[in-house]
Coordinates of C-alpha atoms and ligand atoms in Angstrom, one line a residue:
M2 CA 0.0 0.0 0.0
V3 CA 1.3 3.5 -0.9
A4 CA 2.1 5.7 2.1
A5 CA -0.9 7.9 2.9
R6 CA -0.5 11.4 1.2
I7 CA -2.6 14.4 0.1
T8 CA -1.9 16.5 -3.0
V9 CA -1.8 20.0 -1.5
N10 CA -1.7 22.9 -3.9
G11 CA -0.2 20.5 -6.5
K12 CA 2.4 19.0 -4.2
E13 CA 2.2 15.4 -2.8
T14 CA 2.4 15.7 1.0
P15 CA 2.8 12.7 3.3
I16 CA 0.2 12.6 6.1
S17 CA 2.6 11.0 8.5
P18 CA 3.4 11.8 11.3
A19 CA -0.1 13.2 11.9
A20 CA -2.2 11.1 14.2
P21 CA -5.3 9.4 12.6
H22 CA -7.6 12.0 14.4
T23 CA -5.5 15.0 13.2
T24 CA -7.7 17.3 11.2
V25 CA -6.8 18.7 7.7
L26 CA -6.6 22.1 9.4
D27 CA -3.9 21.0 11.8
F28 CA -2.1 19.0 9.1
L29 CA -1.9 22.1 6.9
R30 CA -0.8 24.5 9.6
E31 CA 1.9 22.1 10.9
R32 CA 3.3 22.2 7.4
G33 CA 3.5 26.0 7.3
L34 CA 0.2 26.6 5.3
T35 CA -1.1 28.9 8.0
G36 CA -3.5 30.8 5.7
T37 CA -6.0 28.2 6.8
K38 CA -7.2 29.5 10.1
E39 CA -8.9 28.1 13.2
G40 CA -11.7 30.2 14.5
C41 CA -14.0 27.8 16.3
A42 CA -12.9 24.2 15.5
E43 CA -16.5 23.1 15.3
G44 CA -17.7 24.0 11.8
E45 CA -19.4 27.3 12.7
C46 CA -17.1 30.0 11.3
G47 CA -15.6 28.8 8.0
A48 CA -12.1 30.3 8.7
C49 CA -10.7 26.9 7.9
S50 CA -12.4 26.4 4.5
V51 CA -10.3 24.7 1.8
L52 CA -11.2 23.3 -1.7
V53 CA -11.3 19.6 -2.3
A54 CA -11.6 18.0 -5.8
R55 CA -14.7 15.8 -5.6
P56 CA -16.9 14.0 -8.2
G57 CA -18.8 16.7 -10.0
V58 CA -22.5 17.0 -10.7
N59 CA -22.2 18.7 -14.1
K60 CA -18.5 18.2 -14.8
P61 CA -16.2 15.3 -13.9
T62 CA -14.7 17.3 -11.0
D63 CA -16.2 20.0 -8.7
W64 CA -14.1 22.2 -6.5
V65 CA -16.0 21.8 -3.2
A66 CA -15.3 24.0 -0.1
V67 CA -15.2 22.1 3.2
N68 CA -14.4 22.8 6.8
A69 CA -10.8 21.6 7.3
C70 CA -11.3 21.7 11.1
L71 CA -13.8 18.7 10.9
V72 CA -12.2 16.3 8.4
P73 CA -9.4 14.0 9.5
A74 CA -6.4 14.4 7.2
A75 CA -6.3 10.6 6.8
A76 CA -9.8 10.8 5.2
L77 CA -8.3 12.7 2.3
D78 CA -5.6 10.1 1.5
G79 CA -4.9 10.2 -2.2
Q80 CA -7.1 13.3 -2.7
E81 CA -6.3 16.8 -3.9
I82 CA -6.9 20.0 -2.0
I83 CA -6.3 23.7 -2.7
T84 CA -5.7 26.2 0.1
S85 CA -5.9 30.0 -0.1
E86 CA -2.1 30.0 -0.7
G87 CA -2.6 27.7 -3.7
L88 CA -5.1 30.0 -5.4
A89 CA -2.7 32.9 -6.1
T90 CA -0.1 32.2 -8.8
V91 CA 3.3 32.6 -7.3
G92 CA 5.8 34.3 -9.6
E93 CA 9.5 33.4 -10.3
S94 CA 11.8 33.8 -7.4
G95 CA 11.1 37.3 -5.9
A96 CA 8.4 38.2 -8.4
P97 CA 5.1 39.2 -6.7
A98 CA 2.3 36.7 -6.8
T99 CA -0.7 37.2 -9.1
L100 CA -3.9 37.2 -7.0
H101 CA -6.7 34.9 -7.9
P102 CA -9.7 36.8 -9.3
V103 CA -11.7 36.3 -6.0
Q104 CA -8.7 37.5 -4.0
E105 CA -8.4 40.5 -6.3
E106 CA -12.1 41.4 -5.8
M107 CA -11.9 41.0 -2.1
A108 CA -8.8 43.3 -2.0
V109 CA -10.1 46.1 -4.2
R110 CA -13.6 46.2 -2.7
G111 CA -12.3 46.3 0.9
G112 CA -13.6 42.8 1.8
S113 CA -10.9 42.3 4.4
Q114 CA -9.9 44.2 7.5
C115 CA -8.1 42.1 10.2
G116 CA -8.0 39.3 7.6
Y117 CA -8.6 36.4 9.9
C118 CA -11.7 35.2 8.2
T119 CA -10.5 36.1 4.7
P120 CA -8.7 32.9 3.5
G121 CA -11.9 31.0 4.5
F122 CA -14.1 33.4 2.6
I123 CA -11.7 33.2 -0.4
C124 CA -12.0 29.4 -0.6
S125 CA -15.8 29.4 -0.2
M126 CA -16.0 32.1 -2.9
A127 CA -13.6 30.2 -5.2
A128 CA -15.8 27.1 -5.0
E129 CA -18.8 29.2 -6.1
Y130 CA -16.6 30.9 -8.8
Y131 CA -15.8 27.5 -10.3
R132 CA -19.4 26.1 -9.9
P133 CA -20.1 24.9 -13.5
D134 CA -23.8 25.9 -13.5
R135 CA -23.2 29.4 -12.1
C136 CA -24.2 31.7 -14.9
A137 CA -24.5 35.4 -15.2
H138 CA -27.9 36.9 -16.0
A139 CA -28.0 37.9 -19.7
D140 CA -29.1 41.5 -19.0
S141 CA -26.7 42.4 -16.3
G142 CA -23.2 41.1 -17.1
S143 CA -20.6 40.2 -14.4
D144 CA -18.6 43.4 -14.6
S145 CA -21.0 45.6 -12.6
D146 CA -19.2 48.0 -10.3
S147 CA -20.9 47.4 -7.0
G148 CA -22.5 44.2 -8.2
S149 CA -25.4 44.5 -5.7
D150 CA -27.9 46.7 -7.6
D151 CA -28.3 44.4 -10.6
S152 CA -29.1 41.2 -8.8
T153 CA -32.3 39.5 -9.5
D154 CA -32.9 38.7 -5.8
H155 CA -31.2 39.5 -2.6
E156 CA -29.4 36.2 -2.4
H157 CA -28.0 36.0 -6.0
G158 CA -25.6 38.3 -7.8
P159 CA -25.9 39.4 -11.4
N160 CA -23.0 37.0 -12.0
G161 CA -25.1 34.1 -10.7
F162 CA -23.2 34.0 -7.5
D163 CA -25.3 32.2 -4.9
L164 CA -24.7 34.0 -1.6
H165 CA -25.6 30.8 0.3
A166 CA -22.1 29.7 -0.7
L167 CA -20.9 32.0 2.1
S168 CA -23.5 31.0 4.7
G169 CA -20.9 29.0 6.7
N170 CA -18.4 31.9 6.8
L171 CA -18.4 34.5 9.6
C172 CA -16.6 37.9 9.6
R173 CA -16.3 39.9 12.8
C174 CA -15.0 43.2 11.6
T175 CA -15.4 44.0 7.9
G176 CA -19.2 43.9 7.6
Y177 CA -20.7 41.7 4.9
R178 CA -21.5 44.4 2.3
P179 CA -18.0 44.7 0.8
I180 CA -17.7 40.9 0.9
R181 CA -21.0 40.6 -1.0
D182 CA -19.8 43.2 -3.4
A183 CA -16.7 41.2 -4.1
A184 CA -18.7 38.0 -4.5
Y185 CA -21.1 39.7 -7.0
A186 CA -18.3 41.2 -9.0
V187 CA -16.3 38.1 -9.9
G188 CA -16.4 37.1 -13.5
E189 CA -16.1 33.7 -15.3
P190 CA -12.9 31.6 -15.1
T191 CA -10.8 31.9 -18.3
D192 CA -10.0 28.9 -20.4
E193 CA -6.4 29.0 -19.2
D194 CA -7.3 28.9 -15.6
P195 CA -5.7 25.6 -14.3
L196 CA -8.4 25.0 -11.7
A197 CA -11.2 25.5 -14.3
Q198 CA -9.3 23.1 -16.6
R199 CA -8.9 20.6 -13.8
R200 CA -12.7 20.3 -13.6
E201 CA -12.7 18.5 -17.0
Q202 CA -10.7 15.5 -15.6
S203 CA -12.0 13.0 -13.1
P204 CA -11.2 13.7 -9.4
P205 CA -8.8 11.3 -7.7
A206 CA -10.4 7.9 -7.1
P207 CA -10.9 6.9 -3.4
V208 CA -8.0 4.8 -2.2
A209 CA -8.0 2.0 0.3
T210 CA -6.3 3.4 3.4
E211 CA -4.7 1.7 6.4
Y212 CA -3.0 4.5 8.3
T213 CA -1.7 3.6 11.8
Q214 CA 0.1 6.0 14.1
D215 CA 0.6 5.8 17.9
G216 CA -1.7 2.7 18.2
A217 CA -4.7 4.2 16.4
T218 CA -5.8 3.3 12.9
F219 CA -7.8 5.0 10.1
L220 CA -9.2 2.5 7.6
R221 CA -10.9 2.9 4.3
K222 CA -11.9 -0.3 2.3
D223 CA -12.7 -0.5 -1.4
T224 CA -16.1 -2.1 -1.1
L225 CA -19.2 -2.3 1.1
A226 CA -18.7 -6.0 1.6
E227 CA -15.1 -5.5 3.0
T228 CA -16.3 -2.7 5.2
L229 CA -19.2 -4.7 6.7
Q230 CA -16.8 -7.7 7.3
L231 CA -14.5 -5.3 9.1
L232 CA -17.3 -3.9 11.2
R233 CA -18.2 -7.5 12.2
E234 CA -14.6 -8.2 13.3
R235 CA -14.2 -4.8 15.0
P236 CA -17.4 -3.9 16.9
D237 CA -15.4 -1.1 18.6
A238 CA -14.8 0.6 15.2
V239 CA -16.1 4.2 14.8
V240 CA -17.7 4.8 11.4
V241 CA -17.3 8.2 9.8
A242 CA -18.9 9.7 6.6
G243 CA -18.6 13.5 6.2
S244 CA -17.2 13.9 9.7
T245 CA -19.3 17.0 10.4
D246 CA -20.6 15.4 13.7
Y247 CA -17.5 13.2 14.3
G248 CA -15.1 16.2 13.8
V249 CA -16.8 18.1 16.6
E250 CA -16.5 15.1 18.9
V251 CA -12.8 15.0 18.2
N252 CA -12.2 18.7 18.7
I253 CA -14.5 19.7 21.4
R254 CA -15.0 16.4 23.3
S255 CA -11.5 15.0 22.7
R256 CA -12.8 11.8 21.3
R257 CA -10.0 9.5 20.3
A258 CA -11.0 6.2 18.7
E259 CA -8.6 3.3 18.3
C260 CA -10.1 2.3 14.9
V261 CA -12.0 4.7 12.6
V262 CA -13.6 3.4 9.4
A263 CA -14.4 5.8 6.5
I264 CA -17.5 5.0 4.4
D265 CA -18.0 8.3 2.6
R266 CA -16.6 7.1 -0.8
L267 CA -18.1 3.6 -0.9
P268 CA -19.8 3.3 -4.3
E269 CA -22.6 1.2 -2.9
L270 CA -23.5 4.1 -0.5
R271 CA -23.2 6.8 -3.2
E272 CA -26.0 5.9 -5.6
L273 CA -29.1 8.0 -6.2
R274 CA -31.8 6.3 -8.2
V275 CA -35.3 7.2 -9.1
E276 CA -37.4 4.0 -9.6
A277 CA -41.1 3.7 -10.5
D278 CA -42.4 3.5 -6.9
H279 CA -39.5 5.0 -4.9
I280 CA -36.4 7.2 -4.8
E281 CA -33.3 5.6 -3.2
I282 CA -30.7 8.0 -1.9
G283 CA -27.3 6.4 -0.9
A284 CA -26.4 7.2 2.7
A285 CA -23.1 8.7 1.8
V286 CA -24.3 11.1 -1.0
T287 CA -23.6 14.5 0.4
L288 CA -26.5 16.9 1.2
T289 CA -25.2 19.3 -1.5
E290 CA -25.1 16.5 -4.1
I291 CA -28.7 15.4 -3.2
E292 CA -29.9 19.0 -3.5
R293 CA -28.2 19.4 -6.9
R294 CA -29.0 16.0 -8.3
L295 CA -32.7 16.0 -7.3
D296 CA -33.0 19.7 -8.3
G297 CA -36.4 20.2 -6.6
D298 CA -37.9 16.8 -7.6
V299 CA -38.7 16.1 -3.9
P300 CA -40.1 19.5 -2.8
L301 CA -40.0 18.7 0.9
L302 CA -36.2 18.0 0.7
A303 CA -35.8 21.1 -1.4
E304 CA -37.3 23.1 1.5
L305 CA -35.0 21.3 4.0
F306 CA -31.6 21.8 2.4
P307 CA -31.3 25.6 2.6
Q308 CA -32.2 25.5 6.3
F309 CA -29.8 22.7 7.1
A310 CA -26.5 24.1 8.5
S311 CA -24.4 25.9 5.9
R312 CA -23.1 25.2 2.4
L313 CA -19.8 24.2 3.9
I314 CA -21.4 21.6 6.2
R315 CA -23.8 20.4 3.5
N316 CA -20.8 19.8 1.2
S317 CA -19.6 17.1 3.5
G318 CA -22.6 16.0 5.7
T319 CA -24.8 13.1 4.6
L320 CA -28.2 11.7 5.4
G321 CA -26.5 8.5 6.8
G322 CA -24.6 10.7 9.2
N323 CA -27.7 12.7 10.3
L324 CA -29.6 9.5 10.9
G325 CA -26.6 7.7 12.4
T326 CA -26.1 10.5 15.0
G327 CA -29.8 10.0 15.9
S328 CA -30.1 13.4 17.4
P329 CA -33.7 14.3 18.4
I330 CA -33.1 17.8 16.8
G331 CA -31.6 16.5 13.6
D332 CA -33.4 18.1 10.6
S333 CA -33.7 15.3 8.2
P334 CA -35.7 12.8 10.4
P335 CA -38.9 15.0 10.6
V336 CA -38.8 15.4 6.8
L337 CA -38.1 11.8 6.1
L338 CA -40.9 10.7 8.6
A339 CA -43.3 12.9 6.7
L340 CA -42.2 11.3 3.5
E341 CA -42.7 7.9 5.0
A342 CA -39.1 6.9 4.3
S343 CA -37.5 3.6 5.1
L344 CA -33.9 2.8 5.7
V345 CA -31.9 0.0 4.0
L346 CA -29.7 -1.4 6.7
A347 CA -26.8 -3.7 5.5
D348 CA -24.6 -6.1 7.4
A349 CA -22.2 -8.8 6.3
D350 CA -25.1 -11.3 5.7
G351 CA -27.4 -9.1 3.8
E352 CA -29.9 -6.3 4.1
R353 CA -33.2 -5.4 5.9
V354 CA -35.6 -2.5 5.3
V355 CA -36.8 -0.7 8.4
P356 CA -39.4 2.1 8.2
L357 CA -37.9 5.2 9.7
A358 CA -40.9 5.4 12.0
E359 CA -39.7 2.2 13.7
Y360 CA -35.9 3.0 13.6
F361 CA -35.4 5.2 16.7
T362 CA -35.8 3.5 20.0
G363 CA -34.6 6.1 22.5
Y364 CA -32.4 9.1 22.9
R365 CA -29.7 8.6 20.2
Q366 CA -30.7 4.9 20.2
S367 CA -31.9 2.9 17.2
V368 CA -32.6 -0.6 16.0
R369 CA -29.3 -0.5 14.0
R370 CA -26.6 -2.9 15.4
P371 CA -22.9 -1.8 15.5
D372 CA -22.1 -4.2 12.6
E373 CA -24.8 -2.6 10.4
L374 CA -24.6 0.4 8.2
I375 CA -27.4 2.5 6.7
R376 CA -26.8 1.8 3.0
A377 CA -29.6 4.0 1.7
V378 CA -32.8 5.9 2.4
R379 CA -35.9 5.0 0.4
I380 CA -38.7 7.5 -0.2
P381 CA -41.9 6.0 -1.6
L382 CA -43.6 7.6 -4.7
P383 CA -45.9 9.3 -5.5
L384 CA -45.2 12.2 -3.2
S385 CA -47.9 14.1 -1.3
P386 CA -48.4 17.4 -3.0
V387 CA -48.9 19.8 -0.1
V388 CA -45.6 20.0 1.9
A389 CA -43.8 22.3 4.2
F390 CA -40.7 22.2 6.5
H391 CA -40.8 24.8 9.3
K392 CA -37.5 25.0 11.3
I393 CA -37.9 27.1 14.4
A394 CA -34.4 28.4 15.3
K395 CA -32.8 31.5 16.6
R396 CA -31.1 32.4 13.2
R397 CA -32.5 31.8 9.8
F398 CA -29.4 30.0 8.5
D399 CA -26.7 27.8 10.1
D400 CA -28.5 27.2 13.4
I401 CA -29.7 24.1 15.3
S402 CA -33.5 23.7 15.5
S403 CA -35.5 24.4 18.6
V404 CA -38.4 22.6 16.9
A405 CA -38.7 21.3 13.4
I406 CA -42.0 20.3 11.8
A407 CA -42.5 18.6 8.4
F408 CA -45.8 18.2 6.7
A409 CA -46.8 16.1 3.7
L410 CA -50.6 16.2 3.0
D411 CA -52.9 14.9 0.2
I412 CA -55.8 17.2 -0.1
E413 CA -58.5 16.4 -2.7
G414 CA -61.7 18.3 -3.2
G415 CA -61.0 20.3 -0.1
I416 CA -60.7 17.1 2.1
V417 CA -57.5 15.9 3.8
R418 CA -57.1 12.4 2.4
K419 CA -53.8 11.7 4.0
A420 CA -51.6 13.6 6.5
R421 CA -48.1 12.8 7.5
I422 CA -46.3 15.0 10.1
G423 CA -42.8 14.6 11.4
L424 CA -41.6 16.4 14.5
G425 CA -38.1 17.1 15.9
G426 CA -37.1 18.7 19.2
V427 CA -40.2 17.7 21.1
A428 CA -39.2 14.2 22.4
A429 CA -36.2 12.0 23.0
T430 CA -36.4 10.9 19.4
P431 CA -37.9 12.4 16.2
I432 CA -41.6 11.4 16.1
R433 CA -44.7 11.3 13.9
A434 CA -47.5 13.5 15.1
L435 CA -50.0 10.6 15.0
A436 CA -52.9 12.2 16.9
T437 CA -52.7 15.3 14.7
E438 CA -52.6 13.2 11.6
A439 CA -55.8 11.5 12.8
A440 CA -57.4 14.8 13.6
L441 CA -56.9 16.0 10.0
E442 CA -57.6 12.9 7.9
G443 CA -61.0 12.7 6.3
K444 CA -61.8 16.3 7.4
P445 CA -62.2 19.4 5.3
W446 CA -59.1 21.5 5.0
S447 CA -60.9 24.4 6.8
A448 CA -60.0 26.9 9.5
E449 CA -62.2 25.0 12.0
T450 CA -60.4 21.6 11.3
V451 CA -57.0 23.2 11.4
E452 CA -57.6 25.1 14.6
A453 CA -58.8 21.9 16.3
A454 CA -55.9 20.0 14.9
A455 CA -53.4 22.7 16.0
R456 CA -54.6 22.2 19.6
V457 CA -53.9 18.5 19.2
L458 CA -50.5 19.3 17.7
R459 CA -49.6 21.5 20.6
G460 CA -49.9 18.5 22.9
E461 CA -47.8 16.1 20.8
G462 CA -44.5 14.8 22.3
T463 CA -43.0 15.8 25.6
P464 CA -41.1 19.0 24.9
M465 CA -38.4 20.1 27.4
S466 CA -37.1 23.5 28.4
D467 CA -33.4 24.1 27.7
H468 CA -31.1 26.9 26.6
R469 CA -32.7 27.0 23.1
A470 CA -36.4 27.2 24.0
S471 CA -38.9 26.6 26.8
A472 CA -41.3 23.7 26.6
I473 CA -44.2 26.1 26.4
Y474 CA -42.6 27.9 23.4
R475 CA -41.9 24.6 21.6
S476 CA -45.6 23.5 22.0
A477 CA -46.8 26.8 20.9
M478 CA -44.6 26.7 17.8
L479 CA -46.1 23.3 16.8
G480 CA -49.6 24.7 16.7
Q481 CA -48.5 27.9 14.9
S482 CA -46.8 25.8 12.3
L483 CA -50.0 24.1 11.2
L484 CA -51.9 27.4 11.2
K485 CA -49.2 28.9 9.0
L486 CA -49.3 26.0 6.6
H487 CA -53.1 26.4 6.3
A488 CA -52.8 30.2 5.7
Q489 CA -50.1 29.5 3.0
T490 CA -52.0 26.8 1.3
T491 CA -55.7 27.8 1.5
E492 CA -55.5 29.9 -1.7
A493 CA -53.5 27.2 -3.6
V494 CA -55.9 24.4 -2.6
S495 CA -59.1 26.3 -3.3
S496 CA -58.0 27.5 -6.7
Ligands
FAD526 C1 -21.7 23.8 12.3 C2 -22.7 22.7 12.2 C3 -24.0 22.9 11.9 C4 -24.9 21.9 11.8 N1 -26.2 22.1 11.5 C5 -27.0 21.1 11.4 C6 -28.4 21.4 11.1 O1 -28.8 22.5 10.8 N2 -29.3 20.4 11.1 C7 -28.9 19.1 11.4 O2 -29.7 18.2 11.4 N3 -27.6 18.8 11.7 C8 -26.7 19.8 11.7 N4 -25.4 19.5 12.0 C9 -25.0 18.1 12.3 C10 -24.3 17.3 11.1 O3 -23.8 18.2 10.1 C11 -25.3 16.4 10.5 O4 -25.8 15.5 11.5 C12 -24.8 15.6 9.3 O5 -25.8 15.1 8.5 C13 -23.9 14.5 9.7 O6 -23.4 13.8 8.5 P1 -21.9 13.3 8.4 O7 -21.8 12.5 7.2 O8 -21.0 14.5 8.5 O9 -21.8 12.4 9.7 P2 -20.5 11.9 10.5 O10 -20.0 12.9 11.4 O11 -19.5 11.3 9.5 O12 -21.1 10.7 11.3 C14 -22.1 11.0 12.3 C15 -22.5 9.7 13.0 O13 -23.3 8.9 12.1 C16 -22.7 7.6 11.9 N5 -22.9 7.3 10.5 C17 -22.5 8.0 9.4 N6 -22.9 7.4 8.3 C18 -23.5 6.3 8.7 C19 -24.1 5.2 7.9 N7 -24.2 5.2 6.6 N8 -24.6 4.2 8.6 C20 -24.6 4.2 10.0 N9 -24.1 5.2 10.7 C21 -23.5 6.2 10.1 C22 -21.3 7.8 12.4 O14 -20.8 6.6 12.9 C23 -21.4 8.8 13.4 O15 -21.8 8.2 14.7 C24 -24.4 20.5 12.1 C25 -23.1 20.3 12.4 C26 -22.2 21.3 12.4 C27 -20.8 21.1 12.8
FES527 S1 -12.4 26.7 12.4 FE1 -14.4 27.5 12.4 S2 -15.4 26.3 10.9 FE2 -13.4 25.4 11.1
FES528 S1 -11.8 40.7 8.4 FE1 -11.7 40.5 10.5 S2 -13.0 38.8 10.9 FE2 -13.3 39.2 8.9

C-alpha cells in the first residue's frame, strides 16, 4: 500500500506523522500553510475552509469547499486540495504573486480588515466561482461595479453568485456588504485557468487506506462487503462519513478512537436512483449532491436543504450521518418521517428494510446494530403534493432547530385524504404526530379543522425547556406551524 498522502496545492504531501484523528486544518498548519485558520474548530465560522476535488454534478470534478477543522487528514488520503495559498499564482523567485480573481475582488472592494476570516471566505468564494452551473444573468453582465444593484434577488448576484455559498463563513470586523460586493463582482474563469481546466478530468479515485500512528488506525476499504466484514470483526470501530458530527466530537469532546472506518466514498452508498415506486438515496451522498441532483424533484427535501447548516457543512454532511447520529433535533428525520421513508440497513449477511418510524428506540438509540450500516434511504412515490418544512431556530441559517415540523398532505376536493407530520425537538427521538394526523384525515381543510388539529399538535411529544427554548414555546410553535401552513395553502388548494 502506498504511504498515505494528500496533494496540497499540486504537491504530494505525506500525512505521516499526523495522528489518525488529526484534522486537515492542523495537518496544513503544521506544514506551514497557515493561511487556513482556526476560528472555532466546530464548523461554525468557515475560517478553515479549503477546496477539495470531488466527483462533480455537471463536470467530472467539482471544487468543493469544506471545513478543514472537521475532516481528518487521513480521510483525504490520495485526494487533492487547494488552500488559499494555492489560489494565487506565485511568480518566479522574488516576483510578486498574481492574485486569484476572487482574492483580487476582495482586496479592491475592501472585503478584508483584520484578515482572519479572509482565507476561508476566499476558498468558499472560489468554490462558487468554479461552480459549473453558475451563470451570469443575460441582461446584467458580471462586470457591474458594485454588483449588488443588478441582482435578480437579494441572495444571488448578477454574475449568478449564490450568496448561500458563504453561509458558513463569519466575519467579525469587515461587515458583509463589501464581501458581498466582491462576490457579486467576480467574472467567469478563463480557459487558461488551471483549476477551471482541472474540472474536465476525473477527481482522484478513493484509495484504500490503512493508516496507523501511535496505536490508532484510520481505515478505508474499497467495497461495502469488505467494510461490513471489518465492522463485524471490530465492533469497537467508529464509522465516519462526512465527519461533520464526528469532527466536533474529536475537537470539542476530545474523542480518540482506536479504529476509525471511513465510508464516505463507498460506491454502494453513493448511488441516487429514481425508480417507478420510490427514490433511493445512498447514505453517503452529500447533502449538496442530493440537493443538486434532485433539483427540486422532492419539494420537501428542497425546503429542508437551505435550512440545514451551511453550504460548507452540506458539502460534507450526509443523510446517513444525520440518521446515524440519531439526534432528536436532527433536521432530516422529521422530513423523512413525513415522506414515510424507510432505511436500508446492511450487514455482512445481507440487508433489511426498516421504516424510519420504527428506527429510533430512545435518545440517540436505534434498532441498528454496531455491525450494520445505513446503506440507503428509500422515499416512496408518489409524493404528497402539499408540503412544508418549518424550522424554528434563533437564526434563519446555520443554526440548530429548537423545533422542526415537516408536513406532507394529500388534499383532494378540499378534504384531507392523508396527513403525515414529522416532528423534531419535542421528544427524546424524532416522532410522527399521529394524533394530529388522525385529527386531520377525512376532514375538510378548513379553518375549523386546522384550529382543532393545531390544539392537538400543541400536545404532541414531551417537549423540554433548555437553553434553546422553553417547553411552552416549543408546544406553541407546533400549533402555529399548522396554522401557518393552512394560511399559506388555502388559496392554492381552493384555486
Ligand atoms: C456547524 C454545524 C452545523 C450543523 N447544522 C445542522 C443542522 O442545521 N441540522 C442538522 O440536522 N444537523 C446539523 N449539523 C450536524 C451534522 O452536520 C449532520 O448531522 C450531518 O448530517 C452528519 O453527517 P456526516 O456525514 O458528516 O456524519 P459523520 O460525522 O461522519 O457521522 C455522524 C454519525 O453517524 C454515523 N454514521 C455516518 N454514516 C452512517 C451510515 N451510513 N450508517 C450508519 N451510521 C452512520 C457515524 O458513525 C457517526 O456516529 C451541524 C453540524 C455542524 C458542525
Ligand atoms: S475553524 Fe471555524 S469552521 Fe473550522
Ligand atoms: S476581516 Fe476580520 S474577521 Fe473578517
